[in-house]
Coordinates of C-alpha atoms in Angstrom, one line a residue:
Chain A
M1 CA 22.3 -33.0 47.3
R2 CA 24.2 -29.3 46.9
L3 CA 24.5 -30.2 42.9
L4 CA 20.6 -31.0 42.6
I5 CA 19.4 -28.1 44.7
G6 CA 21.6 -25.8 42.3
S7 CA 20.8 -27.0 39.5
L8 CA 17.1 -27.1 40.6
L9 CA 17.6 -23.5 41.1
A10 CA 19.6 -23.0 37.6
F11 CA 16.3 -24.3 36.2
L12 CA 13.9 -22.2 37.9
I13 CA 15.7 -19.2 37.0
A14 CA 15.8 -20.2 33.2
A15 CA 11.7 -20.8 33.2
A16 CA 11.0 -17.7 35.1
T17 CA 13.5 -15.4 33.4
G18 CA 13.2 -16.7 29.6
L19 CA 9.4 -17.2 29.8
G20 CA 9.2 -14.2 31.6
A21 CA 11.2 -12.3 29.2
T22 CA 9.3 -13.7 26.6
W23 CA 6.1 -12.7 27.7
F24 CA 7.1 -9.7 28.5
T25 CA 7.9 -8.5 24.9
L26 CA 5.4 -10.1 23.1
T27 CA 2.7 -8.1 25.3
R28 CA 4.5 -4.6 25.2
G29 CA 6.0 -5.1 22.1
T30 CA 9.7 -4.3 21.2
A31 CA 9.4 -4.6 17.3
F32 CA 12.7 -3.2 15.7
G33 CA 13.3 -1.5 13.2
A34 CA 10.9 1.7 14.4
V35 CA 9.9 5.3 12.9
T36 CA 8.9 7.5 15.3
I37 CA 7.0 11.0 14.1
G38 CA 5.9 12.9 17.4
A39 CA 3.5 10.6 19.0
W40 CA 3.4 8.0 16.1
T41 CA 5.4 5.0 15.6
A42 CA 5.3 2.7 12.4
W43 CA 7.4 -0.7 11.8
P44 CA 7.5 -0.6 8.1
R45 CA 10.1 -3.7 8.3
T46 CA 7.0 -5.9 9.8
G47 CA 5.2 -5.5 6.4
T48 CA 8.6 -7.5 4.8
P49 CA 10.5 -10.7 4.4
G50 CA 13.1 -8.8 7.1
I51 CA 10.5 -8.7 9.6
D52 CA 12.6 -9.3 13.1
P53 CA 11.8 -12.6 15.0
Y54 CA 10.0 -10.1 17.9
A55 CA 7.1 -9.1 15.4
R56 CA 6.8 -12.4 14.2
A57 CA 5.6 -14.3 17.2
A58 CA 3.8 -10.9 18.6
N59 CA 1.9 -11.5 15.4
A60 CA 1.8 -15.2 15.7
R61 CA 0.5 -14.9 19.1
S62 CA -2.3 -11.8 18.1
G63 CA -3.2 -13.1 14.7
A64 CA -2.3 -9.9 13.4
V65 CA -1.7 -9.4 9.9
P66 CA 0.8 -6.6 9.1
V67 CA 0.5 -4.4 6.3
G68 CA 2.2 -5.1 3.2
A69 CA 5.3 -2.7 2.4
G70 CA 3.9 -2.7 -1.0
D71 CA 0.6 -1.5 0.5
G72 CA 1.5 0.6 3.0
V73 CA 2.4 1.6 6.4
A74 CA 0.2 1.3 10.2
F75 CA 1.3 4.5 12.6
V76 CA 0.0 3.5 16.3
A77 CA -0.6 5.9 18.7
S78 CA -1.2 5.7 22.4
A79 CA -0.1 8.7 24.2
D80 CA -0.2 12.2 23.0
D81 CA 3.2 14.4 22.1
A82 CA 3.7 14.8 25.9
N83 CA 4.0 11.3 26.3
K84 CA 0.5 11.3 28.2
R85 CA -1.7 8.4 27.6
F86 CA -4.9 8.4 26.0
D87 CA -7.9 8.5 28.2
G88 CA -11.0 7.7 26.6
R89 CA -12.7 9.8 28.9
C90 CA -10.9 13.3 28.1
D91 CA -10.6 15.0 25.0
T92 CA -7.9 14.3 22.7
V93 CA -7.5 16.7 19.9
L94 CA -5.2 15.9 16.8
R95 CA -4.4 18.1 14.3
G96 CA -2.0 18.6 11.4
T97 CA -1.2 17.4 7.9
T98 CA -0.4 13.5 7.1
P99 CA 2.9 12.6 4.8
A100 CA 2.0 12.3 1.2
A101 CA -0.1 8.8 0.6
R102 CA -3.3 8.2 -1.9
F103 CA -5.7 7.5 1.2
W104 CA -5.2 7.4 4.7
T105 CA -7.5 5.9 7.0
L106 CA -7.8 6.3 10.9
T107 CA -8.9 4.0 13.3
L108 CA -9.5 3.6 17.0
Y109 CA -9.0 0.2 18.8
D110 CA -8.5 -0.7 22.4
P111 CA -5.4 -2.3 23.1
D112 CA -6.2 -5.6 21.7
G113 CA -7.1 -4.0 18.4
R114 CA -10.5 -4.9 18.7
L115 CA -13.2 -1.6 17.9
I116 CA -14.8 0.1 20.7
A117 CA -18.5 0.3 20.2
N118 CA -20.3 3.6 20.0
S119 CA -23.9 5.2 19.9
A120 CA -22.6 6.8 16.3
G121 CA -20.9 3.6 14.9
R122 CA -18.0 5.3 14.0
Y123 CA -15.0 3.8 14.7
G124 CA -12.2 5.8 12.1
F125 CA -12.3 8.0 9.1
T126 CA -10.5 7.6 5.9
S127 CA -8.7 10.9 4.2
Q128 CA -11.8 11.3 1.9
E129 CA -14.3 11.8 5.2
I130 CA -12.2 14.3 6.8
V131 CA -13.2 18.1 7.0
R132 CA -10.4 20.1 6.3
Q133 CA -9.3 23.7 6.5
A134 CA -8.1 25.9 3.6
D135 CA -4.7 25.1 3.7
G136 CA -5.8 21.4 3.8
S137 CA -5.0 20.8 7.7
F138 CA -7.6 18.8 9.9
E139 CA -8.5 18.8 13.4
I140 CA -10.2 15.6 14.8
V141 CA -11.6 15.4 18.3
V142 CA -11.3 12.0 19.9
A143 CA -13.9 12.4 22.7
P144 CA -16.9 10.6 24.4
R145 CA -19.3 12.9 23.6
A146 CA -20.1 14.4 20.4
R147 CA -18.0 17.2 19.1
P148 CA -18.7 19.9 16.2
G149 CA -16.3 18.9 13.2
N150 CA -14.7 15.7 12.8
W151 CA -15.8 13.5 15.7
L152 CA -14.1 10.2 16.8
P153 CA -16.3 8.6 19.6
T154 CA -14.0 6.7 22.3
G155 CA -17.0 5.3 24.0
G156 CA -15.5 6.0 27.5
A157 CA -13.3 3.2 27.3
E158 CA -10.4 3.9 29.3
R159 CA -7.5 3.1 27.2
Y160 CA -7.9 2.7 23.5
V161 CA -4.6 3.2 20.7
L162 CA -5.2 5.2 17.0
V163 CA -3.4 3.5 14.1
L164 CA -3.1 6.2 11.3
R165 CA -2.9 3.9 7.9
L166 CA -0.8 5.1 5.2
Y167 CA -1.9 3.8 1.6
D168 CA 0.2 3.9 -1.2
T169 CA 3.0 6.0 0.3
P170 CA 6.5 6.7 0.1
V171 CA 7.1 6.4 3.6
G172 CA 9.1 3.5 4.7
A173 CA 12.0 2.3 6.6
A174 CA 13.8 4.8 5.5
T175 CA 11.4 7.7 6.2
R176 CA 13.0 10.1 8.6
A177 CA 10.8 12.9 10.9
G178 CA 10.9 16.3 9.2
K179 CA 9.8 18.1 6.7
E180 CA 8.8 14.9 3.8
A181 CA 7.0 13.2 6.8
Q182 CA 4.4 15.1 9.3
M183 CA 2.2 13.2 11.1
P184 CA -0.7 15.4 12.9
S185 CA 0.3 16.4 16.6
I186 CA -2.0 14.6 19.2
A187 CA -2.9 16.8 22.5
V188 CA -4.9 15.0 25.5
R189 CA -7.1 17.9 26.4
S190 CA -9.9 18.4 29.6
C191 CA -11.4 15.0 31.1
S192 CA -14.5 14.8 32.0
Chain B
M1 CA 29.0 -18.3 48.3
T2 CA 30.4 -18.0 44.8
R3 CA 28.8 -21.6 44.3
W4 CA 25.3 -20.2 44.3
L5 CA 26.4 -17.4 42.3
M6 CA 27.4 -19.7 39.6
W7 CA 24.4 -21.6 39.4
L8 CA 22.8 -18.3 39.6
L9 CA 24.4 -16.9 36.4
G10 CA 23.9 -20.5 34.8
G11 CA 20.3 -19.5 35.1
V12 CA 19.8 -16.8 33.9
V13 CA 22.1 -17.8 30.7
L14 CA 20.0 -20.2 30.7
G15 CA 17.2 -18.1 30.9
G16 CA 18.0 -16.3 28.0
I17 CA 18.5 -19.2 25.6
V18 CA 15.2 -20.2 26.5
H19 CA 13.7 -16.7 25.9
L20 CA 15.2 -17.0 22.3
G21 CA 14.4 -20.4 21.6
T22 CA 10.6 -19.8 22.8
I23 CA 10.6 -16.4 20.3
L24 CA 11.7 -18.2 17.5
L25 CA 9.7 -21.4 17.3
L26 CA 6.3 -19.6 18.9
P27 CA 5.3 -18.8 14.9
S28 CA 6.0 -22.4 14.0
A29 CA 4.0 -23.7 17.0
A30 CA 0.9 -21.0 17.2
T31 CA -2.5 -22.5 17.4
R32 CA -3.8 -18.5 17.0
D33 CA -2.2 -17.0 14.0
A34 CA -3.7 -15.3 11.3
Y35 CA -4.2 -18.4 9.0
S36 CA -5.2 -20.7 11.8
R37 CA -7.9 -18.0 12.5
L38 CA -9.0 -17.9 9.5
S39 CA -9.1 -21.9 8.3
P40 CA -12.4 -22.6 9.6
M41 CA -14.0 -20.1 7.3
A42 CA -11.9 -20.0 4.6
R43 CA -12.2 -22.8 1.8
V44 CA -8.8 -24.0 0.0
N45 CA -7.9 -22.1 -3.3
S46 CA -10.7 -19.7 -3.3
V47 CA -11.6 -16.1 -2.9
V48 CA -13.5 -16.0 0.3
P49 CA -15.1 -12.6 1.8
I50 CA -14.1 -11.6 5.6
P51 CA -16.6 -10.6 7.5
E52 CA -15.7 -6.5 8.7
P53 CA -14.7 -5.9 12.4
A54 CA -17.2 -5.0 15.1
P55 CA -17.2 -4.4 18.3
E56 CA -18.6 -8.1 18.8
G57 CA -16.3 -9.5 17.0
A58 CA -13.3 -9.7 14.1
P59 CA -12.1 -12.2 12.6
L60 CA -8.6 -11.2 13.4
P61 CA -7.4 -8.1 15.6
F62 CA -6.5 -4.4 14.4
M63 CA -8.9 -4.6 11.1
D64 CA -9.1 -1.8 8.9
P65 CA -12.8 -0.9 9.1
A66 CA -12.6 1.0 6.0
F67 CA -11.5 -2.0 3.9
A68 CA -13.6 -4.6 2.4
V69 CA -11.6 -8.2 2.6
A70 CA -11.4 -11.4 1.3
V71 CA -9.0 -14.3 1.4
C72 CA -7.9 -16.8 -0.8
R73 CA -6.2 -19.4 1.7
Y74 CA -3.8 -21.6 -1.0
D75 CA -2.0 -24.7 -1.0
L76 CA 0.4 -25.1 -3.9
S77 CA 1.3 -28.8 -3.3
T78 CA -0.8 -29.7 -6.3
G79 CA 0.6 -26.8 -9.0
P80 CA 0.6 -22.7 -9.6
L81 CA -2.3 -20.7 -8.4
K82 CA -3.6 -18.2 -10.6
L83 CA -5.1 -14.5 -9.3
S84 CA -6.8 -12.2 -10.4
A85 CA -8.6 -9.4 -8.9
P86 CA -10.6 -6.3 -10.7
V87 CA -9.7 -2.9 -9.4
S88 CA -12.2 -1.2 -7.1
Q89 CA -12.7 2.4 -7.9
A90 CA -10.9 3.5 -5.0
Y91 CA -8.1 1.8 -4.0
T92 CA -7.1 -2.8 -3.9
S93 CA -4.2 -4.2 -2.8
V94 CA -3.1 -7.5 -2.8
S95 CA -0.6 -8.9 0.0
F96 CA 0.8 -12.2 0.7
Y97 CA 1.9 -13.9 3.8
A98 CA 3.6 -17.2 4.2
R99 CA 2.3 -19.7 6.6
D100 CA 4.2 -18.3 8.9
G101 CA 2.8 -15.2 9.0
V102 CA 5.8 -13.6 7.5
A103 CA 4.4 -10.5 4.4
Y104 CA 6.7 -11.5 1.6
Y105 CA 5.2 -9.4 -1.4
A106 CA 2.0 -6.8 -1.6
I107 CA 1.1 -4.8 -4.6
N108 CA -1.6 -2.4 -5.2
D109 CA -3.7 -1.1 -8.2
R110 CA -1.4 1.6 -9.1
A111 CA 1.3 -0.8 -9.4
A112 CA -0.6 -3.3 -11.5
G113 CA -1.0 -0.3 -14.0
R114 CA -4.3 -2.6 -15.3
R115 CA -7.8 -3.1 -14.6
A116 CA -7.2 -5.8 -12.9
I117 CA -4.9 -7.2 -10.3
E118 CA -3.4 -10.4 -12.2
L119 CA -0.6 -12.8 -10.9
D120 CA 0.4 -16.0 -10.7
L121 CA 1.7 -17.7 -7.5
M122 CA 4.1 -20.5 -7.2
T123 CA 6.7 -22.1 -5.2
V124 CA 10.5 -21.5 -6.0
Q125 CA 10.5 -25.2 -7.2
Q126 CA 7.1 -24.7 -9.5
H127 CA 9.1 -21.3 -10.7
N128 CA 12.5 -23.7 -12.0
D129 CA 10.6 -26.1 -13.6
T130 CA 8.5 -23.9 -15.7
P131 CA 9.9 -24.2 -19.1
E132 CA 11.9 -21.4 -20.3
E133 CA 9.8 -20.3 -23.9
E134 CA 6.8 -20.1 -21.8
D135 CA 8.3 -17.7 -19.5
V136 CA 8.8 -15.6 -22.2
T137 CA 6.1 -15.3 -24.3
A138 CA 4.2 -14.2 -20.9
A139 CA 6.7 -11.8 -20.3
D140 CA 4.3 -9.7 -19.0
R141 CA 2.6 -12.1 -16.7
L142 CA 3.3 -11.4 -13.1
I143 CA 5.0 -14.0 -10.9
V144 CA 5.3 -14.0 -7.9
E145 CA 7.3 -16.8 -5.6
S146 CA 5.9 -17.9 -2.7
P147 CA 8.1 -19.1 0.3
S148 CA 5.8 -21.9 1.7
I149 CA 3.3 -24.3 -0.3
T150 CA 0.8 -22.9 2.0
G151 CA -0.3 -19.3 2.9
L152 CA -2.8 -16.4 2.7
I153 CA -3.7 -13.9 0.3
V154 CA -5.2 -10.9 1.9
L155 CA -7.2 -8.7 -0.7
R156 CA -8.6 -5.1 0.6
A157 CA -10.8 -3.1 -1.3
L158 CA -11.3 0.5 0.4
A159 CA -14.7 2.2 1.1
P160 CA -13.7 5.9 1.1
E161 CA -17.0 6.4 2.8
P162 CA -19.3 4.1 4.6
G163 CA -21.6 4.0 1.9
L164 CA -19.2 2.8 -0.5
M165 CA -18.5 -0.4 1.1
S166 CA -21.3 -2.9 -0.9
K167 CA -19.3 -1.5 -3.7
A168 CA -15.8 -2.7 -2.3
R169 CA -17.4 -5.8 -1.3
E170 CA -18.7 -6.4 -4.9
A171 CA -15.2 -5.9 -6.5
L172 CA -13.9 -8.3 -4.3
A173 CA -16.9 -11.0 -5.1
A174 CA -15.5 -10.8 -8.5
A175 CA -12.0 -11.9 -7.8
Q176 CA -10.7 -15.3 -8.4
C177 CA -7.9 -17.4 -7.4
R178 CA -7.5 -21.0 -8.6
I179 CA -4.7 -24.0 -9.4
Q180 CA -3.4 -24.0 -12.9
G181 CA -5.4 -26.4 -14.9
S182 CA -8.0 -27.3 -12.9

């Protein structure tokens, strides 16, 4: 009897911890080999055959296809430089320059990777569309209501993520933060 | 007491095995991965344009809305595949994904260095079976080895501004993938 109850207990714990850990890692994301620059994080290895099993499983579950290493690299941010989580009801300012790349795009998604409906029909910017200052730097305001300059609408969504993709770039797994790769700073400002 | 602790510990260890097992097996058991999602709309061994992502829905999550996208869902069981994609004005790339979603190769227009990206896709076995002389005469042919018999080729053409999206789509419409000799 003790044996039966004991093994039942063990199996229950095994199922709960095992499947719980799988669920947790797949929904939260724990991919290894991250390159972090400021508030931005990229996982360049997910675009190579050296992808880790966790990232592979997460992609299989979500249906996302990683950006191939010969194509580019994707940086994701879900909070600002002070680690304040993005809120679509707040004004958030991106400022600075991007690492060397032939093109880059900035896109705003909900946490599941869907575009967010907004009155302007704008979901992101490409490096060619952006209005820059004389020194080549730019400022993008991510806000629920229209702003002058580069305005990226949030559609008022509570949570969102920003993905900055660099195409044809030397940035990769060996890149370290610093002079060679400067990502725009992010600051969450006033909330309405 | 110690006996219960042993059962507890055994459960946790078994849980770790369950966790690793599910993580490793999930890609082969997934029914909603990119390949499965695209299968209904993408015929085998032909280039098919994929709808642009919109707030109402998208074929895949986290698609870049600045790109026109087409896919070639390939099956190499009857022979190697020939892919040709004309280069669009701005930026064009071709990425290869094995059946389990691993991105094993990607090339962009500049790396291809021509007005079109042209290459042969084959399995390791088919590459080994290729006659040696043919390999030499076709030295400038780019050969890519696929780790799986089936998989996805994703062709992307950038529209640097929304007005250029139709141009990017046009460029991809001229892309071809077909089994050699057919």
